Coordinates of C-alpha atoms and ligand atoms in Angstrom, one line a residue:
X13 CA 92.9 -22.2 -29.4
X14 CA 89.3 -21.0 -29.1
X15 CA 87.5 -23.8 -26.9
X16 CA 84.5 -23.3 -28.5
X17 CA 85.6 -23.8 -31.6
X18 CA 85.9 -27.8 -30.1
X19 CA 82.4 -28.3 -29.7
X20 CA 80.9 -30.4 -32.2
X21 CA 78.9 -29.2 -34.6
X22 CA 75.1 -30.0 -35.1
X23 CA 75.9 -32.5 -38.2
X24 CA 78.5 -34.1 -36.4
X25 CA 76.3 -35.2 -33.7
X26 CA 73.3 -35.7 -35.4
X27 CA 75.5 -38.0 -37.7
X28 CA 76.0 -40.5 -34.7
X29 CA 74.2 -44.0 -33.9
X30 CA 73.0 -42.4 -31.2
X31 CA 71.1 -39.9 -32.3
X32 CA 70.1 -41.9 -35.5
X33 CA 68.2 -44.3 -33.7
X34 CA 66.2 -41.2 -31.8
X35 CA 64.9 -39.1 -35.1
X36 CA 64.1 -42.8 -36.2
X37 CA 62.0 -42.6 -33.2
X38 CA 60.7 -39.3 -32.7
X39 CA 62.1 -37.3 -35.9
X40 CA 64.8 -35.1 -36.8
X41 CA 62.9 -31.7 -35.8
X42 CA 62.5 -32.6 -32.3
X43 CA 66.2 -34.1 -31.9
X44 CA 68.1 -31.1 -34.2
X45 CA 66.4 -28.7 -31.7
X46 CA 67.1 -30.1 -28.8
X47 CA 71.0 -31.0 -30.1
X48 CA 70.7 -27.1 -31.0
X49 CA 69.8 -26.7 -26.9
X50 CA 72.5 -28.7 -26.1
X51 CA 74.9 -27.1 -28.1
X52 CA 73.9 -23.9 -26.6
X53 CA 73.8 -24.5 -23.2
X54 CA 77.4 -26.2 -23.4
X55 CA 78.7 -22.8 -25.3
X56 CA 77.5 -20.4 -22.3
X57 CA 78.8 -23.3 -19.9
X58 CA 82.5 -23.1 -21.2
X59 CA 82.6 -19.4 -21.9
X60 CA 81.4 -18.9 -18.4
X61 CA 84.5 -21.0 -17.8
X62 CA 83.4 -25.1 -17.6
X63 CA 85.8 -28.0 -18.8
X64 CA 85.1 -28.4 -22.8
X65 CA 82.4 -31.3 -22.1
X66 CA 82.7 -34.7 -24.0
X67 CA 80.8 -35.7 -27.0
X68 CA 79.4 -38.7 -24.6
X69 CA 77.8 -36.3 -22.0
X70 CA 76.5 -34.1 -24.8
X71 CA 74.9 -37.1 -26.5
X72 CA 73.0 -38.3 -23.0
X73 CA 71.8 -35.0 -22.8
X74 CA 70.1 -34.8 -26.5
X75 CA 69.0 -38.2 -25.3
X76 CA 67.8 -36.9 -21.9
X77 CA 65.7 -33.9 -23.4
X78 CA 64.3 -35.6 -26.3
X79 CA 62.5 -38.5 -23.6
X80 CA 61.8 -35.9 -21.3
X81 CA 59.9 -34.1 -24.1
X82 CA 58.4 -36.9 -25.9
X83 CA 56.8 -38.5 -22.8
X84 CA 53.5 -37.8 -22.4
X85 CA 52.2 -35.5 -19.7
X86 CA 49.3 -37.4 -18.9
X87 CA 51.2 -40.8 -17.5
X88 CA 49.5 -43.4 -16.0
X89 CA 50.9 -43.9 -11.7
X90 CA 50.0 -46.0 -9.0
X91 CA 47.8 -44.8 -6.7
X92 CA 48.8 -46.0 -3.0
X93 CA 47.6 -41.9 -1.5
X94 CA 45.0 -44.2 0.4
X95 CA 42.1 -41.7 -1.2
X96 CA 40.5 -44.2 -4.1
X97 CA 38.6 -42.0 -6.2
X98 CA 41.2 -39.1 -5.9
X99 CA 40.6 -36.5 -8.2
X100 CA 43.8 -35.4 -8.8
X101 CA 45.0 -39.2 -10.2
X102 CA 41.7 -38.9 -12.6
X103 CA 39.0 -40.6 -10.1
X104 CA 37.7 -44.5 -10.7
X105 CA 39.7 -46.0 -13.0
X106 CA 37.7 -47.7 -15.6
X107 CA 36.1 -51.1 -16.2
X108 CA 37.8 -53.1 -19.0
X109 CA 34.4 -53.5 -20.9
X110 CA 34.5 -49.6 -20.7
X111 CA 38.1 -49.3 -21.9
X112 CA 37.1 -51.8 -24.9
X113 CA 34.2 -49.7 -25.7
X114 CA 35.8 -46.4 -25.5
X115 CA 39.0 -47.6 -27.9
X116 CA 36.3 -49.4 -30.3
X117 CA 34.6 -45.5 -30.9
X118 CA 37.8 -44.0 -30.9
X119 CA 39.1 -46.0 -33.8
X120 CA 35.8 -46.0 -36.4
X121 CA 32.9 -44.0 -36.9
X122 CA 30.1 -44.9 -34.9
X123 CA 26.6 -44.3 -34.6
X124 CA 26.6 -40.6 -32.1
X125 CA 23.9 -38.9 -33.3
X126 CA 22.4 -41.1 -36.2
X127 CA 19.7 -43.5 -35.9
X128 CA 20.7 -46.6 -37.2
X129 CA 17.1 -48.3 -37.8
X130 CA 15.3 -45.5 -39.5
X131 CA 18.6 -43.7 -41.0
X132 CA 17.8 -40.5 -39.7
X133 CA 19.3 -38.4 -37.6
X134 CA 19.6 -39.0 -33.7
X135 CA 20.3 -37.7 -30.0
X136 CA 23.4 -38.4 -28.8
X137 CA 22.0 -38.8 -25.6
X138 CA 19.7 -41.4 -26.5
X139 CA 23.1 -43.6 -26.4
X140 CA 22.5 -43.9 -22.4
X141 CA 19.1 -42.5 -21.6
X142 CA 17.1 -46.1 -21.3
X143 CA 19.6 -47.6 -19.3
X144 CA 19.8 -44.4 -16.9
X145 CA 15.7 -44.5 -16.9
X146 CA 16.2 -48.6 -16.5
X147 CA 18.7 -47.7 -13.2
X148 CA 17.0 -45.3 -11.5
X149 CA 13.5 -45.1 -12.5
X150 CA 13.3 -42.0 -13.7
X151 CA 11.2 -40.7 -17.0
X152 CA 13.8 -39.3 -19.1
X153 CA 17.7 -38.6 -18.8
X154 CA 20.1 -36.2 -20.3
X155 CA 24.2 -36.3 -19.9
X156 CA 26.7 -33.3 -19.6
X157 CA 30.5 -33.4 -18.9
X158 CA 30.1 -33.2 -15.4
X159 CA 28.1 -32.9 -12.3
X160 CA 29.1 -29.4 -12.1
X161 CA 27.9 -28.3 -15.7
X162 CA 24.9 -30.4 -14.7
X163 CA 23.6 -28.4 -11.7
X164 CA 24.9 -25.6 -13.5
X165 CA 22.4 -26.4 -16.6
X166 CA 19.6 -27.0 -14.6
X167 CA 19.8 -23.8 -12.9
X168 CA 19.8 -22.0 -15.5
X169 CA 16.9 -23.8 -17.5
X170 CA 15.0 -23.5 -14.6
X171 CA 15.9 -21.1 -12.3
X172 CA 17.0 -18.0 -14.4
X173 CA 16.0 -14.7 -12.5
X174 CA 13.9 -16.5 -10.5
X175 CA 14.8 -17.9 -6.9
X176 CA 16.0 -21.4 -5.5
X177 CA 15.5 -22.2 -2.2
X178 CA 18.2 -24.3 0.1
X179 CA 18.7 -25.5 3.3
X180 CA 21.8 -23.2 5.1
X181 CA 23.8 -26.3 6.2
X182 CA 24.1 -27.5 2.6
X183 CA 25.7 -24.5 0.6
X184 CA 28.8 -26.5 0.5
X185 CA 32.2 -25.7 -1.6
X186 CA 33.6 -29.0 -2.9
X187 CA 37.3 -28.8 -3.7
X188 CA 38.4 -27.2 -7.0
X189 CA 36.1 -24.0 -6.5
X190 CA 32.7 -25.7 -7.1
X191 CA 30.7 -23.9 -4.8
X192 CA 27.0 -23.7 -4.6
X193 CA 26.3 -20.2 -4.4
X194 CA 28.6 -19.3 -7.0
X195 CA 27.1 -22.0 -9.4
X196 CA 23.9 -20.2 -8.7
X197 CA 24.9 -16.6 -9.0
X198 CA 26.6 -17.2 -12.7
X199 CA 23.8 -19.6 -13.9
X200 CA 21.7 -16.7 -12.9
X201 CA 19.7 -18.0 -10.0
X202 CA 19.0 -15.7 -7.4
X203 CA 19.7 -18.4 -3.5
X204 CA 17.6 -18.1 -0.7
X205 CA 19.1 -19.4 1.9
X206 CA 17.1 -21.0 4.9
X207 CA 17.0 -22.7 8.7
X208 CA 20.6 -22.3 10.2
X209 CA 23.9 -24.8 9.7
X210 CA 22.7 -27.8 12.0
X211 CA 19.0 -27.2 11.8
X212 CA 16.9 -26.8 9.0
X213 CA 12.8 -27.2 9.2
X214 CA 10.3 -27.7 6.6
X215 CA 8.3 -24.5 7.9
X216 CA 11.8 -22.9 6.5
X217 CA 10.6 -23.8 3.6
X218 CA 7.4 -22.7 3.4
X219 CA 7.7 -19.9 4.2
X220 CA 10.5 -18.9 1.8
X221 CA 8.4 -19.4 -1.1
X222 CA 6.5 -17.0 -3.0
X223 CA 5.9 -16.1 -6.8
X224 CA 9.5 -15.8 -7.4
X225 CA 10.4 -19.1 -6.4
X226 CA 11.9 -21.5 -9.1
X227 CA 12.7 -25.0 -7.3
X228 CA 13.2 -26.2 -4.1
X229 CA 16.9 -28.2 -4.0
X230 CA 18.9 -30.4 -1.5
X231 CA 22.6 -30.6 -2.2
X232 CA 23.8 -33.9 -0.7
X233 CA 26.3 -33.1 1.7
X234 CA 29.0 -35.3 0.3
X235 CA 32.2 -33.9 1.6
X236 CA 31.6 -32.9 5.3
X237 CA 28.4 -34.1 7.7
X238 CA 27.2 -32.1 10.9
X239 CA 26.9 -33.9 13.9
X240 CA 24.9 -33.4 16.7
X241 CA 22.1 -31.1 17.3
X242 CA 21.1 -31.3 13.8
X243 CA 17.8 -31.4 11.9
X244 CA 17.2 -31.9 7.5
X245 CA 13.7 -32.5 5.7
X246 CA 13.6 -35.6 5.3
X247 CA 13.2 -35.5 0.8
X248 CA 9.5 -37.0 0.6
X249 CA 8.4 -34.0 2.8
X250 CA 10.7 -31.7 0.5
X251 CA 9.3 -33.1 -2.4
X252 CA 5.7 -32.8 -1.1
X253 CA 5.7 -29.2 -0.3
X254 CA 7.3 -28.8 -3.6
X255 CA 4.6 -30.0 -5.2
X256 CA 2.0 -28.5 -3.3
X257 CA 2.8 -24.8 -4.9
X258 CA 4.1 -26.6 -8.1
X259 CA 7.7 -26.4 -8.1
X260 CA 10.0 -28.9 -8.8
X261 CA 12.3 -30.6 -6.3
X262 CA 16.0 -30.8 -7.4
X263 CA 18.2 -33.2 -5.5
X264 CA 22.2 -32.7 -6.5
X265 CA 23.2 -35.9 -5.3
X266 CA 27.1 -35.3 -5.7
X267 CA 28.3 -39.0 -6.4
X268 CA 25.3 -41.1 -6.8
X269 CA 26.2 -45.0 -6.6
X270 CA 24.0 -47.2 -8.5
X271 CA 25.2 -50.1 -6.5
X272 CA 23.7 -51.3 -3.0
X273 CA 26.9 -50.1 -1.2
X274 CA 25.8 -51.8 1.8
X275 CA 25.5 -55.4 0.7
X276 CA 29.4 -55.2 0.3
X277 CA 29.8 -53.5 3.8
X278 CA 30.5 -50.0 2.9
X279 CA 27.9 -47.1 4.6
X280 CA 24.4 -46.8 2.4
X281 CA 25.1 -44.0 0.3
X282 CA 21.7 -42.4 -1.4
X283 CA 21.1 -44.0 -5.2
X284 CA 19.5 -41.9 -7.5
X285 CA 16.5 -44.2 -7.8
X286 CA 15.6 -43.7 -4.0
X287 CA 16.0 -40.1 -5.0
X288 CA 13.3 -40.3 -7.5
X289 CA 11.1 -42.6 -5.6
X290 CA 11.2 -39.6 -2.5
X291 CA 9.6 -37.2 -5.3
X292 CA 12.3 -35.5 -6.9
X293 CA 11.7 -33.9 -9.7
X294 CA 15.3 -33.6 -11.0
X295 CA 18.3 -35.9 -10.0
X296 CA 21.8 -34.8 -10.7
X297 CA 25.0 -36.9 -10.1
X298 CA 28.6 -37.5 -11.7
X299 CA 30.1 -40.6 -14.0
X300 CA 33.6 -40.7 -12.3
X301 CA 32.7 -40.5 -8.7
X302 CA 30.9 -44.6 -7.3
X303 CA 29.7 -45.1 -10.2
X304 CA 32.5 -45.8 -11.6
X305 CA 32.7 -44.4 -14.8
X306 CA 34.1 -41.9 -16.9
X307 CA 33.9 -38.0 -16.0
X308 CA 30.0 -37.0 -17.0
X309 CA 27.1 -35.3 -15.5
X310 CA 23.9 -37.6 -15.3
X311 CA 20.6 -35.9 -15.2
X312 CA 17.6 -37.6 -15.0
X313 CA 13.6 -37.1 -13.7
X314 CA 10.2 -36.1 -15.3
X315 CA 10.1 -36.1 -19.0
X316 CA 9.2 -32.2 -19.6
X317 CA 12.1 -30.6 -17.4
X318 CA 14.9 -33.0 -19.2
X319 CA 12.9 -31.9 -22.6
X320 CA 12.9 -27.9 -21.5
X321 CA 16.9 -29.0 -20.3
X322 CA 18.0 -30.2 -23.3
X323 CA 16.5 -27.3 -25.3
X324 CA 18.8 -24.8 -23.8
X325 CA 21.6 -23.6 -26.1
X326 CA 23.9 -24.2 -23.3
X327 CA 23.7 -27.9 -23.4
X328 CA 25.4 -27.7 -26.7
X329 CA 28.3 -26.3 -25.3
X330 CA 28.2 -28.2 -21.8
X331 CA 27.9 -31.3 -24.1
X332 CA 30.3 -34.6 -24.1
X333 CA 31.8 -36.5 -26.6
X334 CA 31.7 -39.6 -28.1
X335 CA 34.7 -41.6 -25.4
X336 CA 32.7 -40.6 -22.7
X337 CA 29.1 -41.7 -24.2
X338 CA 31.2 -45.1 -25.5
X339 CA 32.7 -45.9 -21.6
X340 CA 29.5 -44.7 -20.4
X341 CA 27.6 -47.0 -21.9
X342 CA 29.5 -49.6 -20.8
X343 CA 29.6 -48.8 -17.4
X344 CA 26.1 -48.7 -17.0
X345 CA 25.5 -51.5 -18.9
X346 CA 27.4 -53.5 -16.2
X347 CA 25.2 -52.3 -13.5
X348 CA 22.0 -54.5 -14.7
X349 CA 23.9 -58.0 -13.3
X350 CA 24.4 -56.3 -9.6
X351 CA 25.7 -59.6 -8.8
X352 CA 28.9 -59.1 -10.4
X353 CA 29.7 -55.9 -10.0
X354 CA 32.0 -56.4 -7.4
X355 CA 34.4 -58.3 -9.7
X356 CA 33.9 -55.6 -12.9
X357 CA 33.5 -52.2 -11.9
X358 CA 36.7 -51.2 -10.4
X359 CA 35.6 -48.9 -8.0
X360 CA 33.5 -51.3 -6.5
X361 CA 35.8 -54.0 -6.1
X362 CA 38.5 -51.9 -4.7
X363 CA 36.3 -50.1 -1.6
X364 CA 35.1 -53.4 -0.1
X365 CA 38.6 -54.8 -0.2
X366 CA 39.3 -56.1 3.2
X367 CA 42.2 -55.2 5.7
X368 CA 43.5 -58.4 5.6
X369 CA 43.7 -59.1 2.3
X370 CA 45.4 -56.0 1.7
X371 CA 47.7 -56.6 4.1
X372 CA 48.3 -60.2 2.2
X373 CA 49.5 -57.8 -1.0
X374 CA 51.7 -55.7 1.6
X375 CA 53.6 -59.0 2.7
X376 CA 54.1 -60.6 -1.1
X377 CA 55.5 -56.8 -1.8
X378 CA 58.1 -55.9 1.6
X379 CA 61.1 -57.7 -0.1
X380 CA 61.0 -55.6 -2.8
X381 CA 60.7 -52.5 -1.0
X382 CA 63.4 -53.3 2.0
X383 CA 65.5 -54.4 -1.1
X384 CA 64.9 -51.0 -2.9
X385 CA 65.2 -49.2 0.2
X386 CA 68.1 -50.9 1.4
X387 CA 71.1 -48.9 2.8
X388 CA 69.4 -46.0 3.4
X389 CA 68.5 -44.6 7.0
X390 CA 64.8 -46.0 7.1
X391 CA 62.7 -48.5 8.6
X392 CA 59.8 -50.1 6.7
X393 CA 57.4 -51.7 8.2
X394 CA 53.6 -53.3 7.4
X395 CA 51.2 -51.4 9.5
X396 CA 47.1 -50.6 9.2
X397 CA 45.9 -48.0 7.8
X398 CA 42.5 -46.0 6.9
X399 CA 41.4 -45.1 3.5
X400 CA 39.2 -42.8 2.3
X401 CA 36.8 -43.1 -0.8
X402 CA 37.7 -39.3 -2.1
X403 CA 35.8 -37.2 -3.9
X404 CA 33.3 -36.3 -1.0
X405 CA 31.6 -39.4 -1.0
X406 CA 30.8 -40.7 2.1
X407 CA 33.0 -38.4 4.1
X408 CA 33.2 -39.6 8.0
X409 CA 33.5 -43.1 7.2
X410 CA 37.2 -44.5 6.9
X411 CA 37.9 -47.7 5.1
X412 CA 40.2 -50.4 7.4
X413 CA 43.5 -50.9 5.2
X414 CA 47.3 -51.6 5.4
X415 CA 50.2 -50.5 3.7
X416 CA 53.7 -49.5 4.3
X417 CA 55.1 -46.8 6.5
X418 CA 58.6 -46.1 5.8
X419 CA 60.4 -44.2 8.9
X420 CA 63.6 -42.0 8.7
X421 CA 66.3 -43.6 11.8
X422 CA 66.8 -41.2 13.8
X423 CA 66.9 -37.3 12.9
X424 CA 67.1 -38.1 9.4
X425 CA 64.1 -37.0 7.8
X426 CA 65.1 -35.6 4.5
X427 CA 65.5 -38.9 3.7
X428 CA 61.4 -39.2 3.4
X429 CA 61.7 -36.6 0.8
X430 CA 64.3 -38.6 -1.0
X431 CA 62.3 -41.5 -1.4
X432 CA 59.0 -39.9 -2.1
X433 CA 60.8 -38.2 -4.8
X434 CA 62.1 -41.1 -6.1
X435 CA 59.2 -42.8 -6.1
X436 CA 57.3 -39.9 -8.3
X437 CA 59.9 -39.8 -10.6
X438 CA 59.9 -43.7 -11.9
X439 CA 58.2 -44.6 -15.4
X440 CA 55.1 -45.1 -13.7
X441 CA 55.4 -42.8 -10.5
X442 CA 54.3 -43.8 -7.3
X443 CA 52.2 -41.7 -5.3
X444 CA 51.6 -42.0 -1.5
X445 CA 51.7 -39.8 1.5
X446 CA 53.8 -37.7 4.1
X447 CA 51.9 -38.0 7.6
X448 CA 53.2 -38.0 11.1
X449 CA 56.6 -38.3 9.8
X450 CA 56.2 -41.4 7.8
X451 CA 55.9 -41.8 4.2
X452 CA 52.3 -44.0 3.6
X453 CA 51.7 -46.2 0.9
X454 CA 48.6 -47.6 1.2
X455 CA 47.8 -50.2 -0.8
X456 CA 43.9 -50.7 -1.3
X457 CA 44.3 -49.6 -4.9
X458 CA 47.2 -51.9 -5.6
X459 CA 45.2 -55.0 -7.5
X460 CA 46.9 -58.5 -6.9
X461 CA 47.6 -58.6 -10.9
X462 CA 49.2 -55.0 -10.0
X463 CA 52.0 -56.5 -7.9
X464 CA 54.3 -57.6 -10.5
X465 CA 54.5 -54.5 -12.2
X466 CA 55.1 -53.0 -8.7
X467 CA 58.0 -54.7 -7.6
X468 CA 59.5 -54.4 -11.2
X469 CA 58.8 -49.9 -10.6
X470 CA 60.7 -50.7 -7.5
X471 CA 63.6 -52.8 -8.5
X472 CA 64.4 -49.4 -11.0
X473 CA 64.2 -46.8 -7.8
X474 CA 67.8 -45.6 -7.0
X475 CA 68.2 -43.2 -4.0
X476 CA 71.6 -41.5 -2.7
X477 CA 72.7 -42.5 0.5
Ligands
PLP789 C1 31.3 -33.7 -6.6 C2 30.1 -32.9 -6.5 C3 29.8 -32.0 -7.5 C4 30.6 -31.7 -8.7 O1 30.7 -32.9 -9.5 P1 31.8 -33.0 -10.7 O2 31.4 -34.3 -11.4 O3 33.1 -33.1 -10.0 O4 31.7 -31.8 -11.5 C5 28.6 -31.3 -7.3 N1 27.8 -31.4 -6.2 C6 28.1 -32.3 -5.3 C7 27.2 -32.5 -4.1 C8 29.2 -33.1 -5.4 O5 29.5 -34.0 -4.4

C-alpha cells in the first residue's frame, strides 16, 4: 500500500483535543495552515523515503509551529550584557508611573491635540513643553521621535543651503549609521569643518564664519573622548562668539541627563539646563538614553527658533505619537522630586547600584545556575565585573559590578555556545556575553524583585551533555 495514503488527513487531525484546544486559542486559520505545513513536510519526508511518522509527532509539530508563530517578536529578556541602556534590548526600561501612563492613553481617547479648558484645538507638544522649560530653563520646547530626527530638524530649519560650523574632533558616527556629516549633507547643510582632532581653538571659529554661516554647533562627544594633547571651546565662549555675528549656538547633547549624576557617584555628565545657562541657543537630546524615558527627541532653547522649528512641514512627519508623549510626561514629571529619583526612574537606580550589592543578588542566584548547569563541562563562578552605561553616554567610565562567569573545563568550549544558546532561547531569553572565553552575565540590570523570575527562567534551561 501507498504510504502516503496513511497520513492523516487535515480533518482528522484538526478533529483531535489537541488541536481543539489551539484554534480555541489562536483560531482555525492559523492551525489548518500550519496542520496543512505539517502535512506537507511529512509527505516529501516519506516519499524521500522516512518511516510513516506517528500522529503524536505530527500533532507536537502543529503545536510547535502554531507557538512559534503566535509569539510575539518583540519579547521582553533579561538584560545581564553588562551595557544598561543597550540599544539593541530597547534602552532604559521605563518607570512604572510611565508604564501607567502610557497604557491609560492607549486604552481611551485622551486629550493630544485639544485644549481641554477653552475646547479648542491644541499642540501636541504642549503635553511636555512646561515641564521641559521647568527642567532646563529653557524658553520654549518642541519633541520629535528621536535625537536623530531632532538634529536632523534643526538643521534643516536653520541651516538649509547655508553653512554650520563644527569643531573636527566632534564629527562623530554613533552606532546604527548616525553620523554627523551625513545628517548634515541630507538635511541640506553645507559642514565646515574646523581646528584638527585633539585641538580645536576659538580663533577656528572665527574665522570660519562669513555670510554663509548658519549656526555654530558642538556635538557632545558621547561615545569616544580624546585624551591627551587636546583643546575644545569651552560653550560660553562658543556661545559668545556666536552671538557676536548673530548666529545661534546649537549644542547636540546626545543623552542629556536631567539628574545630578554626580550626587549618586556616577561621572557629571552635561544637563541640558547648564547647556542653556552657557548661551545655547538650541539644546538637543534623546528620551531613552539617562533620562530615562521612552525613545523621543527633546528640543528646547529661545522661543523664535523652536517657533520657526515647529513651522517646518517636516516636523509633521518627524512627529511622535501619543505612547510616547503619555510616558513622557510621566517621566519628566518624576524629575521635579530629584530626591527620589533614585528609587523611580529605572535608569537611575540601576547605574549607581553598587558592586557589592550586586554581588549580594549573584550569591542568592548561584544555586540556581550550578543547579541548571549541572553536569555539564563548566565551572561557574561569582567574579567582578565592569559595566558600561551604553548608548555613548559617558564612554571611558566603567561601572564596578559582579556577575557570573561560566568557564568550559578544559578544551571544551562549544559548550559556551550551548549554554548561551540555551539561555536565548527560554520564554524570556537571557542575554549576556562571550569574552575571554567565558560566558558573562552581569547582573547590574537584574533588580532584587527580578530574582525570582530568574531562577524560575533557569530551572526550565535544559542543555545536552
Ligand atoms: C545618541 C546620539 C544621537 C542620536 O540620538 P537617538 O536618540 O539615538 O536618535 C545624536 N547625537 C549624539 C551626540 C548622540 O549621543
Amino acid at each position: 500500500m501507498n504510504p502516503l495514503s496513511q497520513l492523516p488527513s487535515v480533518d482528522r487531525l484538526l478533529s483531535t483535543a489537541a488541536l481543539a484546544s489551539l484554534v480555541d486559542l489562536h483560531g482555525r486559520a492559523i492551525v489548518t495552515a500550519m496542520v496543512r505545513e505539517v502535512l506537507a513536510e511529512a509527505r516529501s519526508a516519506v516519499k524521500a523515503g522516512a518511516p510513516l511518522p506517528d500522529e503524536a509527532a505530527l500533532l507536537a509539530k502543529v503545536g510547535a509551529g502554531v507557538t512559534a508563530q503566535v509569539s510575539p517578536k518583540l519579547r521582553p529578556v533579561f538584560n545581564l550584557t553588562g551595557t544598561v541602556l543597550h540599544t539593541n534590548l530597547g534602552r532604559a526600561p521605563l518607570p512604572e508611573e510611565a508604564v501607567q501612563a502610557l497604557i491609560a492613553a492607549a486604552r481611551s481617547p485622551c486629550a493630544l491635540e485639544y485644549d481641554i479648558e477653552s475646547g479648542e484645538r491644541g499642540d501636541r507638544d504642549t503635553v511636555v513643553s512646561d515641564l521641559l522649560c521647568e527642567l532646563t530653563g529653557a524658553e520654549a520646547a518642541t519633541v520629535v521621535n528621536n535625537n536623530a530626527a531632532a538634529v536632523f530638524l534643526l538643521l534643516n530649519t536653520l541651516a538649509q543651503k547655508k553653512q554650520v560650523i563644527v569643531s573636527r574632533g566632534e564629527l562623530i558616527e554613533i552606532g546604527g549609521a548616525f553620523r554627523v556629516p551625513d545628517i548634515m549633507n541630507r538635511a541640506g547643510a553645507r559642514l565646515v569643518e574646523v581646528g584638527t582632532t585633539n585641538r580645536t581653538h576659538l580663533q577656528d571659529f572665527a574665522e570660519a564664519i562669513n555670510s554663509r554661516t548658519a549656526m555654530l554647533m558642538k556635538v557632545h562627544a558621547s561615545n569616544y573622548a580624546i585624551h591627551g594633547f587636546t583643546h575644545a571651546v569651552p560653550e560660553a565662549e562658543l556661545a559668545q562668539l556666536a552671538h557676536q555675528n548673530n548666529l545661534p549656538f546649537v549644542i547636540d547633547l546626545g543623552s542629556g541627563t536631567l539628574a545630578d549624576l554626580a550626587a549618586y557617584g556616577l561621572p557629571h555628565e552635561p544637563p541640558p539646563a547648564e547647556a542653556i545657562a552657557a548661551g545655547a541657543d538650541l539644546v538637543s537630546f534623546s528620551g531613552d538614553k539617562l533620562l530615562g524615558g521612552p525613545q523621543a527627541g527633546l528640543l528646547v532653547g529661545r522661543r523664535d527658533l523652536i517657533a520657526k522649528i515647529k513651522k517646518n512641514p517636516l516636523k509633521r512627519a518627524l512627529r511622535v505619537g501619543k505612547l510616547t508623549l503619555a510616558a513622557l510626561e510621566a517621566v519628566l514629571a518624576l524629575y521635579r522630586d530629584p530626591d527620589r529619583l533614585h528609587l523611580r526612574v529605572t535608569a537611575v537606580r540601576q547605574l549607581p547600584r553598587s558592586e557589592a550589592e550586586i554581588r549580594g543578588g549573584a550569591e542568592r542566584l548561584l544555586p540556581a545556575l550550578q543547579s541548571a548547569l549541572a553536569g555539564l563541562p563548566v565551572t561557574v563562578e561569582i567574579v567582578a565585573l565592569k559595566s558600561q552605561i551604553g548608548s555613548g553616554s559617558l564612554p571611558v567610565d566603567r561601572l564596578p559590578s559582579a556577575g557570573f562567569a561560566i568557564k568550559p573545563q578544559g578544551k571544551k568550549s562549544g559548550v559556551l555556545n550551548r549554554i548561551e544558546q540555551g539561555l536565548r532561547g527560554l520564554s524570556k531569553p537571557v542575554i549576556g556575553r562571550i569574552e575571554d572565553g567565558a560566558l558573562l552575565l552581569d547582573l547590574r540590570c537584574l533588580q532584587a524583585q527580578d530574582e525570582a523570575e530568574f531562577a524560575g527562567a533557569l530551572a526550565a534551561l535544559g542543555i545536552q551533555k
